[in-house]
Short mmCIF file of C-alpha atoms in Angstrom, two decimals:
data_model
loop_
_atom_site.label_atom_id
_atom_site.label_comp_id
_atom_site.label_asym_id
_atom_site.label_seq_id
_atom_site.Cartn_x
_atom_site.Cartn_y
_atom_site.Cartn_z
CA UNK A 1 -25.85 -154.64 -112.44
CA UNK A 2 -29.38 -153.41 -112.89
CA UNK A 3 -30.58 -151.85 -116.11
CA UNK A 4 -33.66 -149.67 -116.25
CA UNK A 5 -35.89 -149.35 -119.30
CA UNK A 6 -38.68 -146.97 -120.12
CA UNK A 7 -41.58 -147.89 -122.38
CA UNK A 8 -44.15 -145.51 -123.82
CA UNK A 9 -47.38 -146.57 -125.50
CA UNK A 10 -48.80 -144.45 -128.31
CA UNK A 11 -51.92 -145.19 -130.36
CA UNK A 12 -51.42 -145.84 -134.08
CA UNK A 13 -54.10 -146.76 -136.63
CA UNK A 14 -53.55 -149.85 -138.78
CA UNK A 15 -55.90 -148.78 -141.59
CA UNK A 16 -57.31 -145.60 -143.02
CA UNK A 17 -60.85 -146.52 -141.94
CA UNK A 18 -62.14 -144.07 -139.30
CA UNK A 19 -65.71 -145.29 -138.76
CA UNK A 20 -64.95 -147.71 -135.96
CA UNK A 21 -62.72 -145.26 -134.10
CA UNK A 22 -65.23 -142.42 -134.37
CA UNK A 23 -67.97 -144.65 -133.04
CA UNK A 24 -66.03 -145.10 -129.78
CA UNK A 25 -68.03 -148.19 -128.83
CA UNK A 26 -67.75 -149.68 -125.37
CA UNK A 27 -68.44 -153.43 -125.59
CA UNK A 28 -68.19 -154.17 -121.86
CA UNK A 29 -68.86 -151.25 -119.47
CA UNK A 30 -68.24 -153.50 -116.49
CA UNK A 31 -64.77 -154.31 -117.78
CA UNK A 32 -64.12 -150.59 -118.21
CA UNK A 33 -65.09 -149.91 -114.60
CA UNK A 34 -62.92 -152.76 -113.39
CA UNK A 35 -60.03 -151.43 -115.43
CA UNK A 36 -60.45 -148.01 -113.85
CA UNK A 37 -60.37 -149.60 -110.40
CA UNK A 38 -57.29 -151.64 -111.35
CA UNK A 39 -55.22 -148.67 -112.48
CA UNK A 40 -56.21 -146.66 -109.41
CA UNK A 41 -58.31 -143.95 -111.01
CA UNK A 42 -60.87 -144.22 -108.20
CA UNK A 43 -58.10 -143.54 -105.67
CA UNK A 44 -57.12 -140.29 -107.40
CA UNK A 45 -53.66 -141.51 -108.43
CA UNK A 46 -52.45 -139.61 -111.51
CA UNK A 47 -56.02 -138.95 -112.51
CA UNK A 48 -56.95 -135.65 -110.89
CA UNK A 49 -56.77 -132.14 -112.26
CA UNK A 50 -55.54 -129.22 -110.12
CA UNK A 51 -58.32 -126.99 -108.84
CA UNK A 52 -56.62 -125.05 -106.04
CA UNK A 53 -53.03 -123.87 -105.73
CA UNK A 54 -51.38 -122.25 -102.72
CA UNK A 55 -48.28 -120.31 -103.70
CA UNK A 56 -45.90 -119.27 -100.92
CA UNK A 57 -42.73 -117.28 -101.49
CA UNK A 58 -40.68 -114.18 -100.76
CA UNK A 59 -40.28 -110.92 -102.67
CA UNK A 60 -37.04 -108.92 -102.58
CA UNK A 61 -36.75 -105.33 -103.78
CA UNK A 62 -33.93 -104.40 -106.17
CA UNK A 63 -33.21 -100.88 -104.97
CA UNK A 64 -29.45 -100.44 -105.44
CA UNK A 65 -27.52 -99.88 -108.67
CA UNK A 66 -23.77 -99.99 -109.29
CA UNK A 67 -21.39 -99.65 -112.24
CA UNK A 68 -17.77 -98.70 -112.85
CA UNK A 69 -18.39 -95.28 -111.29
CA UNK A 70 -19.76 -96.49 -107.96
CA UNK A 71 -23.11 -97.45 -106.46
CA UNK A 72 -26.21 -95.70 -105.19
CA UNK A 73 -29.94 -95.90 -104.73
CA UNK A 74 -31.86 -96.61 -107.92
CA UNK A 75 -34.99 -94.77 -106.84
CA UNK A 76 -37.73 -94.39 -109.43
CA UNK A 77 -35.38 -94.14 -112.43
CA UNK A 78 -35.42 -97.04 -114.93
CA UNK A 79 -32.23 -99.06 -114.78
CA UNK A 80 -31.38 -98.46 -118.45
CA UNK A 81 -31.56 -94.69 -117.90
CA UNK A 82 -28.87 -95.04 -115.22
CA UNK A 83 -26.66 -97.44 -117.17
CA UNK A 84 -26.93 -96.05 -120.72
CA UNK A 85 -26.94 -92.30 -120.12
CA UNK A 86 -24.00 -90.61 -121.86
CA UNK A 87 -22.66 -87.15 -120.97
CA UNK A 88 -24.66 -84.33 -122.52
CA UNK A 89 -23.05 -82.96 -125.70
CA UNK A 90 -24.82 -79.60 -125.23
CA UNK A 91 -26.13 -79.02 -128.72
CA UNK A 92 -27.46 -75.56 -129.42
CA UNK A 93 -31.11 -76.56 -129.09
CA UNK A 94 -30.37 -78.04 -125.63
CA UNK A 95 -28.64 -74.84 -124.51
CA UNK A 96 -31.64 -72.81 -125.67
CA UNK A 97 -34.18 -75.11 -123.96
CA UNK A 98 -32.31 -75.07 -120.63
CA UNK A 99 -31.90 -71.29 -120.88
CA UNK A 100 -35.59 -70.79 -121.52
CA UNK A 101 -36.42 -72.94 -118.49
CA UNK A 102 -34.21 -70.74 -116.30
CA UNK A 103 -35.96 -67.60 -117.55
CA UNK A 104 -39.38 -69.19 -116.89
CA UNK A 105 -38.35 -70.17 -113.36
CA UNK A 106 -37.32 -66.58 -112.57
CA UNK A 107 -40.58 -65.16 -113.93
CA UNK A 108 -42.62 -67.76 -111.99
CA UNK A 109 -41.34 -66.39 -108.64
CA UNK A 110 -41.76 -62.73 -109.64
CA UNK A 111 -38.14 -62.06 -110.67
CA UNK A 112 -38.70 -61.12 -114.31
CA UNK A 113 -36.36 -58.16 -113.86
CA UNK A 114 -33.48 -60.57 -113.19
CA UNK A 115 -33.75 -62.33 -116.58
CA UNK A 116 -31.66 -59.66 -118.31
CA UNK A 117 -28.98 -60.01 -115.64
CA UNK A 118 -28.86 -63.79 -116.15
CA UNK A 119 -28.64 -63.35 -119.93
CA UNK A 120 -25.69 -60.99 -119.48
CA UNK A 121 -23.98 -63.44 -117.10
CA UNK A 122 -24.46 -66.42 -119.43
CA UNK A 123 -24.65 -65.08 -123.00
CA UNK A 124 -25.64 -67.39 -125.81
CA UNK A 125 -23.19 -67.53 -128.71
CA UNK A 126 -24.25 -65.94 -131.97
CA UNK A 127 -26.24 -68.17 -134.29
CA UNK A 128 -28.62 -68.09 -137.21
CA UNK A 129 -31.72 -67.89 -134.99
CA UNK A 130 -33.74 -65.24 -133.24
CA UNK A 131 -33.00 -66.22 -129.64
CA UNK A 132 -29.48 -64.82 -129.37
CA UNK A 133 -29.54 -62.11 -126.71
CA UNK A 134 -33.03 -63.09 -125.58
CA UNK A 135 -32.36 -66.27 -123.54
CA UNK A 136 -29.32 -67.30 -121.48
CA UNK A 137 -26.97 -70.10 -122.46
CA UNK A 138 -28.36 -73.11 -120.60
CA UNK A 139 -25.11 -75.05 -120.85
CA UNK A 140 -23.03 -72.31 -119.25
CA UNK A 141 -25.69 -71.69 -116.60
CA UNK A 142 -25.94 -75.38 -115.69
CA UNK A 143 -22.16 -75.72 -115.38
CA UNK A 144 -21.95 -72.68 -113.11
CA UNK A 145 -25.14 -73.01 -111.03
CA UNK A 146 -26.00 -76.72 -110.66
CA UNK A 147 -23.36 -77.32 -107.98
CA UNK A 148 -23.99 -74.21 -105.81
CA UNK A 149 -27.77 -74.62 -106.06
CA UNK A 150 -27.54 -78.15 -104.61
CA UNK A 151 -25.77 -76.93 -101.48
CA UNK A 152 -27.51 -76.39 -98.15
CA UNK A 153 -28.34 -73.53 -98.11
CA UNK A 154 -28.44 -73.13 -101.92
CA UNK A 155 -26.43 -70.39 -103.60
CA UNK A 156 -27.08 -68.48 -106.84
CA UNK A 157 -23.70 -67.04 -107.94
CA UNK A 158 -23.05 -64.64 -110.84
CA UNK A 159 -26.27 -62.76 -109.99
CA UNK A 160 -26.95 -60.07 -107.42
CA UNK A 161 -28.25 -61.75 -104.23
CA UNK A 162 -31.93 -61.39 -103.52
CA UNK A 163 -35.09 -63.06 -102.27
CA UNK A 164 -36.63 -65.80 -104.40
CA UNK A 165 -33.48 -66.84 -106.24
CA UNK A 166 -33.18 -70.12 -104.32
CA UNK A 167 -36.81 -71.00 -105.12
CA UNK A 168 -36.28 -70.22 -108.80
CA UNK A 169 -33.12 -72.33 -108.78
CA UNK A 170 -34.97 -75.27 -107.22
CA UNK A 171 -37.65 -75.10 -109.93
CA UNK A 172 -35.01 -74.91 -112.63
CA UNK A 173 -32.96 -77.83 -111.27
CA UNK A 174 -36.08 -80.00 -111.15
CA UNK A 175 -36.61 -79.34 -114.85
CA UNK A 176 -32.93 -79.99 -115.64
CA UNK A 177 -32.85 -83.28 -113.74
CA UNK A 178 -35.73 -84.54 -115.88
CA UNK A 179 -33.94 -83.51 -119.07
CA UNK A 180 -30.30 -84.12 -118.17
CA UNK A 181 -29.77 -87.17 -116.00
CA UNK A 182 -26.46 -88.10 -114.40
CA UNK A 183 -24.18 -89.84 -116.94
CA UNK A 184 -23.66 -93.54 -116.39
CA UNK A 185 -20.27 -95.21 -116.07
CA UNK A 186 -21.27 -98.66 -117.37
CA UNK A 187 -20.08 -98.36 -120.99
CA UNK A 188 -16.93 -100.25 -121.94
CA UNK A 189 -15.63 -98.56 -125.10
CA UNK A 190 -13.17 -101.35 -125.79
CA UNK A 191 -15.77 -104.12 -125.57
CA UNK A 192 -18.62 -101.92 -126.87
CA UNK A 193 -21.02 -103.17 -124.20
CA UNK A 194 -22.37 -102.26 -120.78
CA UNK A 195 -21.43 -103.75 -117.43
CA UNK A 196 -23.53 -102.91 -114.36
CA UNK A 197 -25.34 -104.59 -111.48
CA UNK A 198 -28.61 -104.52 -109.61
CA UNK A 199 -28.63 -105.46 -105.96
CA UNK A 200 -31.28 -107.29 -103.98
CA UNK A 201 -30.76 -107.91 -100.25
CA UNK A 202 -27.59 -109.95 -100.04
CA UNK A 203 -27.56 -110.86 -103.74
CA UNK A 204 -25.82 -108.87 -106.52
CA UNK A 205 -27.29 -109.33 -110.00
CA UNK A 206 -24.56 -108.47 -112.53
CA UNK A 207 -25.26 -107.67 -116.18
CA UNK A 208 -21.85 -108.12 -117.75
CA UNK A 209 -22.48 -107.99 -121.51
CA UNK A 210 -25.50 -105.78 -122.21
CA UNK A 211 -25.57 -104.44 -125.78
CA UNK A 212 -28.07 -101.66 -125.13
CA UNK A 213 -31.86 -101.48 -125.17
CA UNK A 214 -34.36 -102.73 -122.60
CA UNK A 215 -32.69 -105.14 -120.13
CA UNK A 216 -34.67 -108.37 -119.78
CA UNK A 217 -34.42 -111.05 -117.11
CA UNK A 218 -31.84 -113.00 -119.14
CA UNK A 219 -29.55 -109.92 -119.13
CA UNK A 220 -28.70 -110.55 -115.47
CA UNK A 221 -26.93 -113.33 -113.61
CA UNK A 222 -27.06 -114.17 -109.92
CA UNK A 223 -24.04 -114.22 -107.62
CA UNK A 224 -25.61 -116.87 -105.33
CA UNK A 225 -28.37 -119.50 -105.56
CA UNK A 226 -30.74 -117.43 -103.40
CA UNK A 227 -31.06 -114.09 -101.67
CA UNK A 228 -30.41 -113.48 -97.98
CA UNK A 229 -31.97 -110.51 -96.26
CA UNK A 230 -35.22 -108.71 -95.60
CA UNK A 231 -38.08 -109.86 -97.79
CA UNK A 232 -41.80 -109.30 -98.16
CA UNK A 233 -43.84 -112.50 -97.58
CA UNK A 234 -46.07 -113.77 -100.36
CA UNK A 235 -48.90 -116.25 -99.73
CA UNK A 236 -51.76 -116.50 -102.24
CA UNK A 237 -54.32 -119.21 -102.95
CA UNK A 238 -55.83 -119.24 -106.42
CA UNK A 239 -57.40 -121.47 -109.06
CA UNK A 240 -55.18 -123.04 -111.71
CA UNK A 241 -56.16 -122.54 -115.33
CA UNK A 242 -55.20 -124.77 -118.21
CA UNK A 243 -52.55 -123.49 -120.61
CA UNK A 244 -54.04 -123.27 -124.08
CA UNK A 245 -52.63 -122.64 -127.53
CA UNK A 246 -53.93 -122.75 -131.08
CA UNK A 247 -54.28 -126.26 -132.46
CA UNK A 248 -53.88 -128.11 -129.16
CA UNK A 249 -55.74 -131.44 -128.76
CA UNK A 250 -59.07 -131.12 -126.98
CA UNK A 251 -60.02 -133.57 -124.18
CA UNK A 252 -63.67 -134.08 -125.19
CA UNK A 253 -65.17 -136.41 -127.79
CA UNK A 254 -66.63 -134.89 -130.96
CA UNK A 255 -64.95 -131.55 -130.37
CA UNK A 256 -62.92 -130.29 -133.30
CA UNK A 257 -59.46 -128.78 -132.76
CA UNK A 258 -58.66 -125.27 -133.90
CA UNK A 259 -57.71 -125.39 -137.59
CA UNK A 260 -55.52 -122.28 -137.42
CA UNK A 261 -52.49 -124.48 -136.69
CA UNK A 262 -52.00 -127.84 -138.42
CA UNK A 263 -49.40 -129.77 -136.46
CA UNK A 264 -49.85 -132.70 -138.81
CA UNK A 265 -48.35 -130.65 -141.63
CA UNK A 266 -45.12 -129.96 -139.75
CA UNK A 267 -42.19 -131.75 -141.36
CA UNK A 268 -39.42 -132.75 -138.96
CA UNK A 269 -36.15 -134.40 -139.91
CA UNK A 270 -34.84 -137.00 -137.42
CA UNK A 271 -32.15 -134.51 -136.45
CA UNK A 272 -34.64 -131.68 -135.82
CA UNK A 273 -34.75 -132.35 -132.09
CA UNK A 274 -36.21 -128.97 -131.14
CA UNK A 275 -39.03 -129.30 -133.66
CA UNK A 276 -39.79 -132.87 -132.60
CA UNK A 277 -39.80 -131.85 -128.93
CA UNK A 278 -42.26 -129.08 -129.74
CA UNK A 279 -44.55 -131.51 -131.57
CA UNK A 280 -44.34 -134.00 -128.72
CA UNK A 281 -45.31 -131.33 -126.21
CA UNK A 282 -48.19 -130.09 -128.37
CA UNK A 283 -49.66 -133.48 -129.33
CA UNK A 284 -48.98 -135.65 -126.27
CA UNK A 285 -48.56 -133.39 -123.25
CA UNK A 286 -50.44 -130.23 -124.22
CA UNK A 287 -53.24 -130.94 -121.74
CA UNK A 288 -50.89 -131.43 -118.80
CA UNK A 289 -49.81 -127.81 -118.24
CA UNK A 290 -51.53 -125.33 -115.93
CA UNK A 291 -50.79 -121.74 -114.95
CA UNK A 292 -51.51 -119.46 -112.00
CA UNK A 293 -51.17 -115.66 -111.91
CA UNK A 294 -48.47 -114.05 -109.76
CA UNK A 295 -48.52 -110.27 -109.29
CA UNK A 296 -45.08 -108.81 -108.64
CA UNK A 297 -43.93 -105.20 -108.30
CA UNK A 298 -41.58 -103.81 -110.92
CA UNK A 299 -37.97 -103.95 -109.77
CA UNK A 300 -38.30 -107.03 -107.60
CA UNK A 301 -36.99 -110.56 -107.35
CA UNK A 302 -39.22 -113.46 -106.32
CA UNK A 303 -38.35 -116.80 -104.72
CA UNK A 304 -40.87 -119.63 -104.41
CA UNK A 305 -40.64 -121.61 -101.18
CA UNK A 306 -43.78 -123.80 -101.37
CA UNK A 307 -46.22 -124.74 -104.11
CA UNK A 308 -49.14 -126.81 -102.82
CA UNK A 309 -51.53 -128.20 -105.46
CA UNK A 310 -54.92 -129.69 -104.55
CA UNK A 311 -56.59 -131.80 -107.26
CA UNK A 312 -60.17 -132.84 -107.92
CA UNK A 313 -59.81 -135.90 -105.64
CA UNK A 314 -58.84 -133.74 -102.66
CA UNK A 315 -55.20 -134.84 -102.66
CA UNK A 316 -52.60 -132.15 -101.96
CA UNK A 317 -49.15 -132.42 -103.52
CA UNK A 318 -46.05 -130.40 -102.68
CA UNK A 319 -44.23 -129.51 -105.91
CA UNK A 320 -40.51 -128.82 -105.55
CA UNK A 321 -38.61 -126.45 -107.86
CA UNK A 322 -37.57 -128.09 -111.12
CA UNK A 323 -34.00 -126.86 -110.57
CA UNK A 324 -33.59 -129.42 -107.78
CA UNK A 325 -34.32 -132.38 -110.04
CA UNK A 326 -31.23 -134.14 -111.24
CA UNK A 327 -30.29 -135.96 -114.40
CA UNK A 328 -32.40 -135.80 -117.53
CA UNK A 329 -35.50 -134.73 -115.61
CA UNK A 330 -34.04 -131.31 -114.78
CA UNK A 331 -35.89 -128.52 -116.59
CA UNK A 332 -35.95 -124.83 -115.88
CA UNK A 333 -37.21 -121.62 -117.44
CA UNK A 334 -37.11 -117.94 -116.46
CA UNK A 335 -34.40 -118.58 -113.87
CA UNK A 336 -31.12 -116.69 -113.61
CA UNK A 337 -27.82 -118.35 -114.34
CA UNK A 338 -25.17 -118.29 -111.63
CA UNK A 339 -22.30 -115.93 -112.38
CA UNK A 340 -19.60 -118.24 -111.00
CA UNK A 341 -20.84 -121.74 -111.96
CA UNK A 342 -23.08 -123.63 -114.35
CA UNK A 343 -26.03 -123.79 -111.95
CA UNK A 344 -29.10 -121.62 -111.75
CA UNK A 345 -30.63 -119.51 -109.00
CA UNK A 346 -34.12 -120.31 -107.74
CA UNK A 347 -35.35 -116.76 -108.28
CA UNK A 348 -37.41 -114.88 -110.86
CA UNK A 349 -36.45 -111.28 -111.70
CA UNK A 350 -38.68 -108.41 -112.84
CA UNK A 351 -36.10 -105.72 -113.67
CA UNK A 352 -37.03 -102.05 -113.11
CA UNK A 353 -37.09 -101.07 -116.78
CA UNK A 354 -38.94 -98.36 -118.68
CA UNK A 355 -42.30 -99.25 -120.23
CA UNK A 356 -42.56 -98.36 -123.93
CA UNK A 357 -39.96 -95.56 -124.07
CA UNK A 358 -40.05 -93.12 -126.98
CA UNK A 359 -36.87 -93.10 -129.07
CA UNK A 360 -35.58 -90.70 -131.69
CA UNK A 361 -33.89 -91.44 -134.99
CA UNK A 362 -30.20 -92.29 -134.51
CA UNK A 363 -28.10 -89.16 -134.17
CA UNK A 364 -24.94 -91.23 -134.65
CA UNK A 365 -24.37 -94.34 -136.72
CA UNK A 366 -20.98 -96.03 -136.98
CA UNK A 367 -20.31 -99.20 -138.94
CA UNK A 368 -17.40 -101.49 -138.06
CA UNK A 369 -16.69 -103.90 -140.91
CA UNK A 370 -13.93 -106.07 -142.29
CA UNK A 371 -12.47 -105.50 -145.74
CA UNK A 372 -10.81 -108.71 -146.90
CA UNK A 373 -9.62 -107.24 -150.20
CA UNK A 374 -7.72 -104.46 -148.44
CA UNK A 375 -6.76 -106.74 -145.51
CA UNK A 376 -8.09 -104.13 -143.09
CA UNK A 377 -11.06 -103.34 -140.91
CA UNK A 378 -12.86 -100.01 -141.14
CA UNK A 379 -14.81 -97.74 -138.82
CA UNK A 380 -17.25 -95.75 -140.98
CA UNK A 381 -18.92 -92.70 -139.42
CA UNK A 382 -22.13 -92.80 -141.44
CA UNK A 383 -24.12 -90.35 -139.30
CA UNK A 384 -22.97 -87.82 -136.70
CA UNK A 385 -24.80 -85.31 -134.53
CA UNK A 386 -24.68 -81.81 -136.00
CA UNK A 387 -24.31 -78.54 -134.07
CA UNK A 388 -28.10 -78.19 -133.90
CA UNK A 389 -28.57 -81.71 -132.55
CA UNK A 390 -29.87 -83.15 -135.80
CA UNK A 391 -28.29 -86.15 -137.55
CA UNK A 392 -25.91 -85.32 -140.40
CA UNK A 393 -24.87 -87.84 -143.05
CA UNK A 394 -21.16 -87.53 -143.60
CA UNK A 395 -21.32 -89.14 -147.03
CA UNK A 396 -23.39 -86.20 -148.25
CA UNK A 397 -20.80 -83.74 -146.96
CA UNK A 398 -18.04 -85.32 -149.04
CA UNK A 399 -19.93 -86.38 -152.14
CA UNK A 400 -17.80 -86.37 -155.30
CA UNK A 401 -19.71 -86.22 -158.60
CA UNK A 402 -18.89 -88.97 -161.09
CA UNK A 403 -16.43 -88.14 -163.85
CA UNK A 404 -17.73 -87.63 -167.38
CA UNK A 405 -14.34 -87.51 -169.07
CA UNK A 406 -13.80 -89.93 -171.91
CA UNK A 407 -10.59 -91.99 -171.91
CA UNK A 408 -9.56 -90.56 -175.25
CA UNK A 409 -9.65 -86.99 -173.86
CA UNK A 410 -6.68 -87.55 -171.52
CA UNK A 411 -3.68 -89.68 -170.88
CA UNK A 412 -2.84 -92.36 -168.36
CA UNK A 413 -1.32 -91.33 -165.04
CA UNK A 414 0.28 -93.53 -162.43
CA UNK A 415 -1.05 -93.42 -158.88
CA UNK A 416 0.68 -94.96 -155.90
CA UNK A 417 -2.59 -95.58 -154.09
CA UNK A 418 -6.24 -94.51 -154.04
CA UNK A 419 -8.02 -92.80 -151.16
CA UNK A 420 -11.14 -93.50 -149.16
CA UNK A 421 -13.82 -91.02 -148.01
CA UNK A 422 -12.76 -88.81 -145.08
CA UNK A 423 -15.26 -90.46 -142.73
CA UNK A 424 -13.58 -93.87 -143.15
CA UNK A 425 -11.02 -94.64 -140.46
CA UNK A 426 -8.81 -97.76 -140.59
CA UNK A 427 -8.72 -100.22 -137.71
CA UNK A 428 -5.16 -101.49 -137.68
CA UNK A 429 -4.16 -104.63 -135.73
CA UNK A 430 -1.92 -104.07 -132.73
CA UNK A 431 0.50 -106.36 -130.93
CA UNK A 432 -0.61 -106.86 -127.33
CA UNK A 433 1.67 -107.38 -124.37
CA UNK A 434 0.03 -110.69 -123.40
CA UNK A 435 -0.75 -111.88 -126.90
CA UNK A 436 -4.02 -113.46 -125.78
CA UNK A 437 -6.66 -111.25 -127.40
CA UNK A 438 -5.78 -109.36 -130.59
CA UNK A 439 -6.92 -105.78 -130.76
CA UNK A 440 -7.46 -103.00 -133.27
CA UNK A 441 -6.59 -99.33 -132.97
CA UNK A 442 -8.59 -96.50 -134.56
CA UNK A 443 -6.23 -94.47 -136.74
CA UNK A 444 -6.42 -91.77 -139.38
CA UNK A 445 -5.52 -92.22 -143.01
CA UNK A 446 -2.00 -91.14 -143.96
CA UNK A 447 -1.71 -87.51 -145.13
CA UNK A 448 -5.25 -86.81 -143.79
CA UNK A 449 -6.12 -84.31 -141.08
CA UNK A 450 -9.65 -85.72 -140.66
CA UNK A 451 -10.55 -86.92 -137.15
CA UNK A 452 -13.67 -88.66 -135.84
CA UNK A 453 -16.45 -86.22 -134.94
CA UNK A 454 -18.82 -88.51 -133.10
CA UNK A 455 -19.02 -90.02 -129.66
CA UNK A 456 -17.95 -93.60 -130.44
CA UNK A 457 -14.58 -93.14 -132.14
CA UNK A 458 -11.40 -91.48 -130.90
CA UNK A 459 -7.99 -91.77 -132.52
CA UNK A 460 -5.91 -94.36 -130.71
CA UNK A 461 -8.91 -96.10 -129.10
CA UNK A 462 -8.64 -99.88 -128.93
CA UNK A 463 -11.25 -102.47 -129.95
CA UNK A 464 -10.97 -106.16 -129.07
CA UNK A 465 -10.83 -108.50 -132.05
CA UNK A 466 -13.65 -110.73 -130.80
CA UNK A 467 -15.99 -107.72 -130.82
CA UNK A 468 -15.62 -107.40 -134.59
CA UNK A 469 -17.25 -110.50 -136.13
CA UNK A 470 -17.30 -111.30 -139.81
CA UNK A 471 -20.78 -109.78 -140.05
CA UNK A 472 -19.45 -106.52 -138.67
CA UNK A 473 -20.95 -104.39 -135.93
CA UNK A 474 -23.17 -101.33 -135.97
CA UNK A 475 -22.95 -98.68 -133.24
CA UNK A 476 -25.97 -96.42 -132.71
CA UNK A 477 -26.69 -93.44 -130.46
CA UNK A 478 -30.17 -91.99 -129.99
CA UNK A 479 -32.33 -90.07 -127.50
CA UNK A 480 -35.06 -91.61 -125.32
CA UNK A 481 -37.96 -90.34 -123.23
CA UNK A 482 -39.65 -92.55 -120.63
CA UNK A 483 -41.77 -92.39 -117.49
CA UNK A 484 -40.44 -93.11 -114.04
CA UNK A 485 -42.36 -95.23 -111.55
CA UNK A 486 -43.69 -92.12 -109.79
CA UNK A 487 -45.11 -90.62 -113.00
CA UNK A 488 -42.25 -88.26 -113.82
CA UNK A 489 -40.23 -88.16 -117.02
CA UNK A 490 -36.62 -88.98 -117.70
CA UNK A 491 -34.62 -88.21 -120.84
CA UNK A 492 -31.31 -89.79 -121.71
CA UNK A 493 -29.02 -90.52 -124.62
CA UNK A 494 -27.97 -94.14 -125.05
CA UNK A 495 -25.45 -96.16 -126.99
CA UNK A 496 -26.34 -99.58 -128.38
CA UNK A 497 -24.75 -102.13 -130.66
CA UNK A 498 -26.25 -104.34 -133.34
CA UNK A 499 -24.96 -106.89 -135.83
CA UNK A 500 -23.64 -105.28 -139.01
CA UNK A 501 -24.51 -105.96 -142.64
CA UNK A 502 -21.52 -108.10 -143.57
CA UNK A 503 -18.16 -107.36 -145.11
CA UNK A 504 -17.51 -104.10 -146.92
CA UNK A 505 -15.32 -102.96 -149.81
CA UNK A 506 -13.42 -99.68 -149.66
CA UNK A 507 -12.03 -99.99 -153.23
CA UNK A 508 -8.65 -99.11 -151.78
CA UNK A 509 -6.07 -99.95 -154.47
CA UNK A 510 -2.34 -99.46 -154.95
CA UNK A 511 -0.10 -99.15 -158.02
CA UNK A 512 -2.98 -98.14 -160.30
CA UNK A 513 -3.32 -96.06 -163.46
CA UNK A 514 -6.10 -93.61 -164.19
CA UNK A 515 -7.05 -91.21 -166.94
CA UNK A 516 -6.00 -87.62 -166.38
CA UNK A 517 -6.45 -84.54 -168.56
#
């Protein structure tokens, strides 16, 4: 039986005197040269720095998107706009904006006389504004015209046929498609998360538990270790640059380190393995890391096939992917996990996401929280979208002023149970057929006709127990505007989930007495 041991030598000072070390005296230069020859520094073994790197690989385009509703070409639309888009609720301001666009499209092709006919065909309901009777209802017009106008040849029903209507309809549909995208089918209301996939040639990339927001590379998994299909070759030769960070040790004598970061002041407990590993990297191996730039198109997946490094001694080394190293030496970063095993795929993903999208204030805010005192869980509709598209706080709609009655002015009355605000809906546990995963059902309070008014909650909807942690969960819905890769705009409404604010207290009590006049 053979046992292997590893030894590492580190310099440690025996005294606090620094004069001799700072002097850096060399007593025997000949011995130093002989020592360099003995350890092989003159042969270039483990002593050279990389100066030239040849990077060879393949680039695959991610051009197909799929979710629960089917699959199709992704095009220039950001992936989150396809996955997160919810059906349009057609608030009054949206109906007015779409109606105005239809009137502008008719005037742009010289059909201003047809605007009155369109307004009569799609009248806008009465409201407290000045546009009623002056613009058509965009929601009604879109429901009636979007399908016929997309036919070949296009049709413009509900209006007397004439020249120019098809051109006006094409202009109007282009505006509508930028404002009202197709709704996605990736949202799982029971799990309160998204499930969708990107597809590279021969390699699906599923995102099975996306909570909303910008998808990053770690959102996706890979169905296989590598892609198989058409790829664009990549072969670039460049110069490697040293990775630098604040406070790193410098390789030259008499050069002071950056004082912004003081690694010597970091306190690490013996069990703080992550902190100790960070210090070891910074103090011992900080000078051993180099980087090269790699330009990749958005919405692509890259696979490295060869990495050839030439050092200052002229030696060329072939570096294999770190994922192929076994045992304790295996290290990987920015690689996708395999969807069916514990391995990783040798690919790097740049998902086709929106760059710096503009978001609105939440138009819907629902809090799911546990109430240990009442032995219940609650779904609280804090904010809902009003008829005009603006957020409305439900607590302000049902505010009850505090009582000013003194106890001596009335008498005690018995109450079987207290009530909760109308926008609080109990989540009652349900018995499942399999009994594996408990679930909650959204219900209404007894003797209450109040129903959820938002997009997240419906009476009878089920929520899995593991999706309601002790910290609770917050459900948000807002509007976003972003640019597509061809310079256009896309608008969509998204759902997203965040960790809640902890347990709540409904003050629900039973068998209580209160003062009554």
